């Protein structure tokens, strides 16, 4: 009888495997993205790229300052419209629109088995061409920092400015625990079988995250915390190999395929924002960015997530700095 029970669970596990490794089809991705307020574009290789526009009514306005925002690890492009939703009137008055795509493997963006910084920049080129955007600025937070730098590197003449917020750098792996101890395939299997179901159905994340990130979430309002946790759960719910498949950027197993000192070439504005209380990306890892010619480097007393979750600081400093002409003193109230 014990043998029959073992065979039953083995057969059940084998039958369940396809559900663990089968990605949603394109139509399903489009439907879920639309429900969440996003849009999708089909790339040349058949993958889907999810993106969000904030405010939605600013897409086709001529003369609008476009800012491309690249999210961090365990996040999706929906975080920005959720966070800045109450500032849509102010963004419209400042003639600003923010395009926030989900990095492949996160949200509803199809994973790319050959994902690199360069391939992501090529995806973004297709996106801005699709939207009819000629020039724009780019902001990258944390894990999104090197992706933003790659976009500026590839689309050199179209990127007017770049801001890096708590960005990982080429030396971050020297100060962070390696994420490559477990093979990506095994890590993803454990994630899909055990961790993701717990995140989606069992664990009360809004109660757990304040304890896990207590130093990073000091003084964060309940509303902002809810927005962050909601997007974190969304990233776990829909991501395919984003969690472990692209960890080489963090653990330093591959070098950045670009020279960050070239980010300020041709007079491009470069802003770097770091937090002295940042424990996820220690401020010592920002040293390479300080050497970028003509960089505008700014430190705050914020932690890693607080730099992003604080909408007032985000808009009045990094975002306003990207507006042409710059207007860093006219802050949002």
Coordinates of C-alpha atoms in Angstrom, one line a residue:
X1 CA 0.0 0.0 0.0
X2 CA 2.9 2.3 0.8
X3 CA 4.2 1.6 -2.7
X4 CA 0.8 2.6 -4.2
X5 CA 0.8 5.9 -2.3
X6 CA 4.3 6.7 -3.4
X7 CA 3.4 5.9 -7.0
X8 CA 0.4 8.1 -6.8
X9 CA 2.3 11.1 -5.6
X10 CA 5.0 10.5 -8.1
X11 CA 2.5 10.4 -10.9
X12 CA 0.8 13.5 -9.5
X13 CA 4.1 15.3 -9.4
X14 CA 5.0 14.3 -13.0
X15 CA 1.6 15.5 -14.2
X16 CA 2.0 18.8 -12.3
X17 CA 5.4 19.6 -13.8
X18 CA 4.0 21.1 -17.1
X19 CA 2.0 23.6 -15.1
X20 CA 5.2 24.7 -13.3
X21 CA 7.1 25.3 -16.4
X22 CA 4.5 26.4 -18.9
X23 CA 4.4 30.2 -19.4
X24 CA 1.1 32.0 -20.1
X25 CA 0.4 32.4 -23.8
X26 CA 0.5 35.8 -25.5
X27 CA -3.2 36.4 -25.3
X28 CA -3.3 35.6 -21.5
X29 CA -0.4 37.9 -21.0
X30 CA -2.1 40.8 -22.8
X31 CA -5.4 40.2 -20.9
X32 CA -3.7 40.2 -17.5
X33 CA -1.6 43.2 -18.3
X34 CA -4.6 45.1 -19.5
X35 CA -6.5 44.3 -16.3
X36 CA -3.5 45.7 -14.4
X37 CA -3.5 48.9 -16.4
X38 CA -0.6 48.0 -18.7
X39 CA 0.0 47.4 -22.4
X40 CA 2.1 45.0 -24.3
X41 CA 4.1 44.9 -27.5
X42 CA 5.2 41.7 -29.4
X43 CA 8.9 41.8 -30.1
X44 CA 10.5 40.4 -33.3
X45 CA 11.4 37.1 -31.7
X46 CA 7.8 36.5 -30.5
X47 CA 8.3 37.6 -26.9
X48 CA 5.9 39.9 -25.2
X49 CA 7.1 43.1 -23.4
X50 CA 4.8 44.6 -20.8
X51 CA 4.9 48.4 -20.1
X52 CA 2.9 51.0 -18.3
X53 CA 2.3 54.7 -19.1
X54 CA 2.0 57.4 -16.4
X55 CA -0.2 59.4 -16.8
X56 CA -2.0 57.4 -19.5
X57 CA -3.4 60.5 -21.2
X58 CA 0.2 61.8 -21.9
X59 CA 1.2 59.2 -24.5
X60 CA 0.3 61.2 -27.6
X61 CA 0.9 64.8 -26.4
X62 CA 3.5 66.5 -28.5
X63 CA 6.5 68.1 -26.7
X64 CA 6.1 65.8 -23.6
X65 CA 9.2 65.0 -21.6
X66 CA 9.5 61.2 -21.7
X67 CA 11.2 59.3 -18.9
X68 CA 11.8 55.6 -19.1
X69 CA 11.9 54.1 -15.7
X70 CA 13.6 50.7 -15.2
X71 CA 12.5 48.8 -12.0
X72 CA 14.6 46.9 -9.6
X73 CA 14.8 43.3 -8.5
X74 CA 11.6 41.5 -7.6
X75 CA 9.5 44.3 -9.1
X76 CA 7.5 45.0 -12.2
X77 CA 6.7 48.0 -14.4
X78 CA 3.3 48.5 -12.6
X79 CA 5.0 49.8 -9.5
X80 CA 5.5 53.3 -10.9
X81 CA 1.9 54.1 -12.0
X82 CA 0.7 52.7 -8.6
X83 CA 3.2 54.8 -6.6
X84 CA 2.7 58.0 -8.6
X85 CA -1.0 57.6 -9.3
X86 CA -2.0 60.5 -7.0
X87 CA 0.6 62.8 -8.8
X88 CA -0.9 62.4 -12.3
X89 CA -2.2 65.9 -12.4
X90 CA 1.2 67.3 -11.4
X91 CA 3.0 65.2 -14.0
X92 CA 0.5 66.4 -16.6
X93 CA 1.2 70.0 -15.6
X94 CA 4.9 69.5 -15.9
X95 CA 4.3 67.8 -19.3
X96 CA 6.0 64.6 -18.2
X97 CA 5.1 61.0 -19.1
X98 CA 6.8 58.0 -17.5
X99 CA 7.1 54.7 -19.5
X100 CA 7.9 51.8 -17.1
X101 CA 8.4 48.4 -18.8
X102 CA 8.8 45.1 -17.0
X103 CA 12.2 43.6 -17.5
X104 CA 12.0 40.2 -19.4
X105 CA 11.2 37.5 -16.9
X106 CA 9.3 39.8 -14.6
X107 CA 5.6 40.7 -14.6
X108 CA 4.0 39.7 -17.9
X109 CA 7.2 40.3 -20.0
X110 CA 8.2 37.0 -21.5
X111 CA 11.5 35.7 -20.2
X112 CA 14.5 35.8 -22.6
X113 CA 16.8 32.7 -22.2
X114 CA 19.6 34.8 -23.7
X115 CA 18.9 37.9 -21.6
X116 CA 21.8 40.4 -21.4
X117 CA 22.0 44.1 -20.8
X118 CA 22.4 44.5 -24.6
X119 CA 19.4 42.4 -25.4
X120 CA 17.3 44.5 -23.0
X121 CA 18.4 47.7 -24.6
X122 CA 17.4 46.3 -28.0
X123 CA 14.0 45.5 -26.6
X124 CA 13.6 49.1 -25.4
X125 CA 14.6 50.4 -28.8
X126 CA 11.7 48.5 -30.3
X127 CA 9.4 49.8 -27.6
X128 CA 10.2 53.5 -28.1
X129 CA 10.1 53.1 -31.9
X130 CA 6.6 51.5 -31.5
X131 CA 5.5 54.4 -29.3
X132 CA 6.9 57.0 -31.7
X133 CA 9.3 58.4 -29.0
X134 CA 12.4 60.0 -30.5
X135 CA 14.2 61.2 -27.4
X136 CA 13.8 60.5 -23.8
X137 CA 15.6 60.2 -20.4
X138 CA 16.1 57.0 -18.5
X139 CA 16.0 56.3 -14.8
X140 CA 17.2 53.0 -13.3
X141 CA 16.6 51.8 -9.7
X142 CA 18.8 49.1 -8.1
X143 CA 18.9 46.1 -10.5
X144 CA 17.4 48.4 -13.1
X145 CA 20.5 50.7 -13.0
X146 CA 22.7 48.7 -15.3
X147 CA 19.8 48.1 -17.6
X148 CA 19.2 51.9 -17.8
X149 CA 23.0 52.3 -18.5
X150 CA 22.8 49.8 -21.3
X151 CA 19.9 51.7 -22.9
X152 CA 21.8 54.9 -22.8
X153 CA 24.8 53.2 -24.2
X154 CA 23.0 51.7 -27.2
X155 CA 20.6 54.6 -27.9
X156 CA 23.3 57.2 -27.4
X157 CA 21.8 60.0 -29.5
X158 CA 18.2 59.5 -28.2
X159 CA 18.9 59.5 -24.5
X160 CA 19.1 63.0 -23.1
X161 CA 19.9 62.1 -19.5
X162 CA 20.2 59.2 -17.1
X163 CA 19.6 58.9 -13.4
X164 CA 20.8 55.9 -11.3
X165 CA 19.0 55.5 -8.0
X166 CA 20.7 53.0 -5.6
X167 CA 22.0 51.2 -8.6
X168 CA 24.1 48.1 -8.4
X169 CA 27.5 48.6 -10.0
X170 CA 30.3 46.5 -11.4
X171 CA 31.7 46.1 -7.9
X172 CA 28.4 45.3 -6.1
X173 CA 29.2 41.6 -6.0
X174 CA 32.2 42.2 -3.8
X175 CA 29.9 43.5 -1.1
X176 CA 26.8 41.3 -1.5
X177 CA 26.2 37.7 -0.9
X178 CA 26.4 35.6 -4.1
X179 CA 23.2 34.5 -5.6
X180 CA 24.7 31.8 -7.8
X181 CA 25.3 29.1 -5.1
X182 CA 22.3 27.1 -6.4
X183 CA 22.0 26.3 -10.1
X184 CA 19.3 28.5 -11.7
X185 CA 17.2 25.5 -12.9
X186 CA 17.1 24.0 -9.4
X187 CA 16.5 27.4 -7.8
X188 CA 13.6 28.1 -10.2
X189 CA 12.1 24.7 -9.5
X190 CA 12.1 25.2 -5.8
X191 CA 10.7 28.7 -6.3
X192 CA 7.8 27.5 -8.4
X193 CA 7.0 24.4 -6.4
X194 CA 7.3 25.9 -2.9
X195 CA 8.0 29.6 -2.5
X196 CA 5.6 31.1 -5.1
X197 CA 2.5 29.2 -3.8
X198 CA 3.4 30.4 -0.3
X199 CA 3.8 34.0 -1.5
X200 CA 0.5 34.0 -3.4
X201 CA -1.7 32.1 -1.1
X202 CA -0.3 31.6 2.4
X203 CA 2.2 34.2 3.6
X204 CA 0.8 37.5 4.8
X205 CA 3.4 39.6 3.0
X206 CA 2.3 43.0 4.3
X207 CA 3.0 41.7 7.8
X208 CA 6.2 39.9 7.0
X209 CA 8.0 42.5 4.9
X210 CA 8.2 45.2 7.6
X211 CA 10.1 42.7 9.8
X212 CA 12.4 41.5 7.0
X213 CA 13.1 45.0 5.7
X214 CA 12.7 46.9 9.0
X215 CA 15.8 49.1 8.5
X216 CA 14.8 49.9 4.9
X217 CA 11.2 50.7 5.5
X218 CA 11.5 53.2 8.4
X219 CA 8.9 56.0 8.2
X220 CA 7.3 54.6 5.1
X221 CA 3.6 55.3 5.0
X222 CA 1.2 52.3 5.1
X223 CA -0.1 53.3 1.6
X224 CA 3.4 53.2 0.1
X225 CA 4.2 50.0 1.9
X226 CA 1.0 48.4 0.5
X227 CA 2.0 49.5 -3.1
X228 CA 5.5 48.0 -2.7
X229 CA 4.3 44.7 -1.3
X230 CA 1.5 44.4 -3.9
X231 CA 4.0 44.8 -6.7
X232 CA 6.4 42.4 -5.0
X233 CA 3.6 39.7 -4.9
X234 CA 2.8 40.5 -8.5
X235 CA 6.4 39.9 -9.5
X236 CA 6.4 36.6 -7.7
X237 CA 3.1 35.6 -9.2
X238 CA 3.9 36.1 -12.8
X239 CA 7.7 36.0 -13.1
X240 CA 9.3 33.0 -14.9
X241 CA 13.0 33.0 -14.7
X242 CA 13.5 36.6 -13.6
X243 CA 14.2 35.7 -10.0
X244 CA 17.3 33.5 -10.6
X245 CA 17.8 33.4 -14.4
X246 CA 19.4 36.9 -14.5
X247 CA 21.3 36.8 -11.3
X248 CA 24.7 37.1 -13.0
X249 CA 24.4 40.9 -13.0
X250 CA 24.2 40.9 -9.3
X251 CA 26.8 38.2 -8.4
X252 CA 29.4 39.5 -10.8
X253 CA 29.9 36.4 -12.9
X254 CA 29.8 38.5 -16.1
X255 CA 31.2 42.0 -16.6
X256 CA 29.1 44.9 -17.8
X257 CA 29.4 45.1 -21.6
X258 CA 29.8 48.9 -21.4
X259 CA 32.0 51.7 -20.1
X260 CA 30.1 53.7 -17.6
X261 CA 32.5 56.6 -18.0
X262 CA 30.9 57.0 -21.5
X263 CA 27.5 57.7 -20.0
X264 CA 28.2 61.5 -20.0
X265 CA 29.5 61.5 -23.6
X266 CA 28.2 64.3 -25.8
X267 CA 27.1 66.4 -22.9
X268 CA 24.5 64.0 -21.6
X269 CA 23.3 64.7 -18.1
X270 CA 24.1 62.0 -15.5
X271 CA 22.7 61.9 -12.0
X272 CA 23.5 59.4 -9.3
X273 CA 21.5 59.1 -6.1
X274 CA 22.8 57.0 -3.2
X275 CA 21.5 56.4 0.3
X276 CA 23.9 56.4 3.3
X277 CA 21.5 54.0 5.1
X278 CA 21.3 51.7 2.1
X279 CA 22.0 48.1 3.3
X280 CA 21.0 46.3 0.1
X281 CA 23.4 48.3 -2.2
X282 CA 26.0 49.7 0.2
X283 CA 27.1 53.2 -0.5
X284 CA 30.7 52.0 -1.0
X285 CA 29.5 50.3 -4.2
X286 CA 28.8 53.7 -5.7
X287 CA 32.4 54.7 -6.0
X288 CA 32.7 53.8 -9.7
X289 CA 29.8 56.1 -10.5
X290 CA 31.6 59.0 -8.8
X291 CA 34.3 58.8 -11.4
X292 CA 31.9 59.4 -14.4
X293 CA 32.9 62.8 -15.9
X294 CA 30.6 65.6 -15.0
X295 CA 28.3 63.4 -12.9
X296 CA 25.9 65.0 -10.5
X297 CA 26.2 62.8 -7.4
X298 CA 23.9 63.2 -4.5
X299 CA 23.6 61.3 -1.2
X300 CA 20.6 61.2 1.2
X301 CA 19.9 59.6 4.5
X302 CA 17.4 57.2 2.9
X303 CA 17.8 53.4 2.8
X304 CA 17.6 51.5 -0.4
X305 CA 13.8 51.1 -0.8
X306 CA 13.0 54.4 0.9
X307 CA 14.7 56.3 -2.0
X308 CA 12.1 54.8 -4.3
X309 CA 9.0 54.5 -2.1
X310 CA 9.2 58.1 -1.1
X311 CA 7.2 59.7 -4.0
X312 CA 7.9 63.2 -3.0
X313 CA 11.7 62.7 -3.0
X314 CA 11.5 60.6 -6.2
X315 CA 9.7 63.2 -8.2
X316 CA 11.3 66.3 -6.8
X317 CA 14.9 65.1 -7.3
X318 CA 15.6 62.3 -9.9
X319 CA 12.4 62.9 -12.0
X320 CA 12.5 66.7 -12.0
X321 CA 16.2 66.6 -12.8
X322 CA 15.5 64.8 -16.0
X323 CA 13.0 67.4 -17.3
X324 CA 14.3 69.7 -20.0
X325 CA 14.9 72.4 -18.9
X326 CA 15.8 71.2 -15.4
X327 CA 13.6 72.3 -12.6
X328 CA 14.8 70.8 -9.4
X329 CA 13.4 73.5 -7.1
X330 CA 9.8 73.3 -8.1
X331 CA 8.9 70.3 -6.0
X332 CA 5.7 68.4 -5.7
X333 CA 3.7 69.2 -2.6

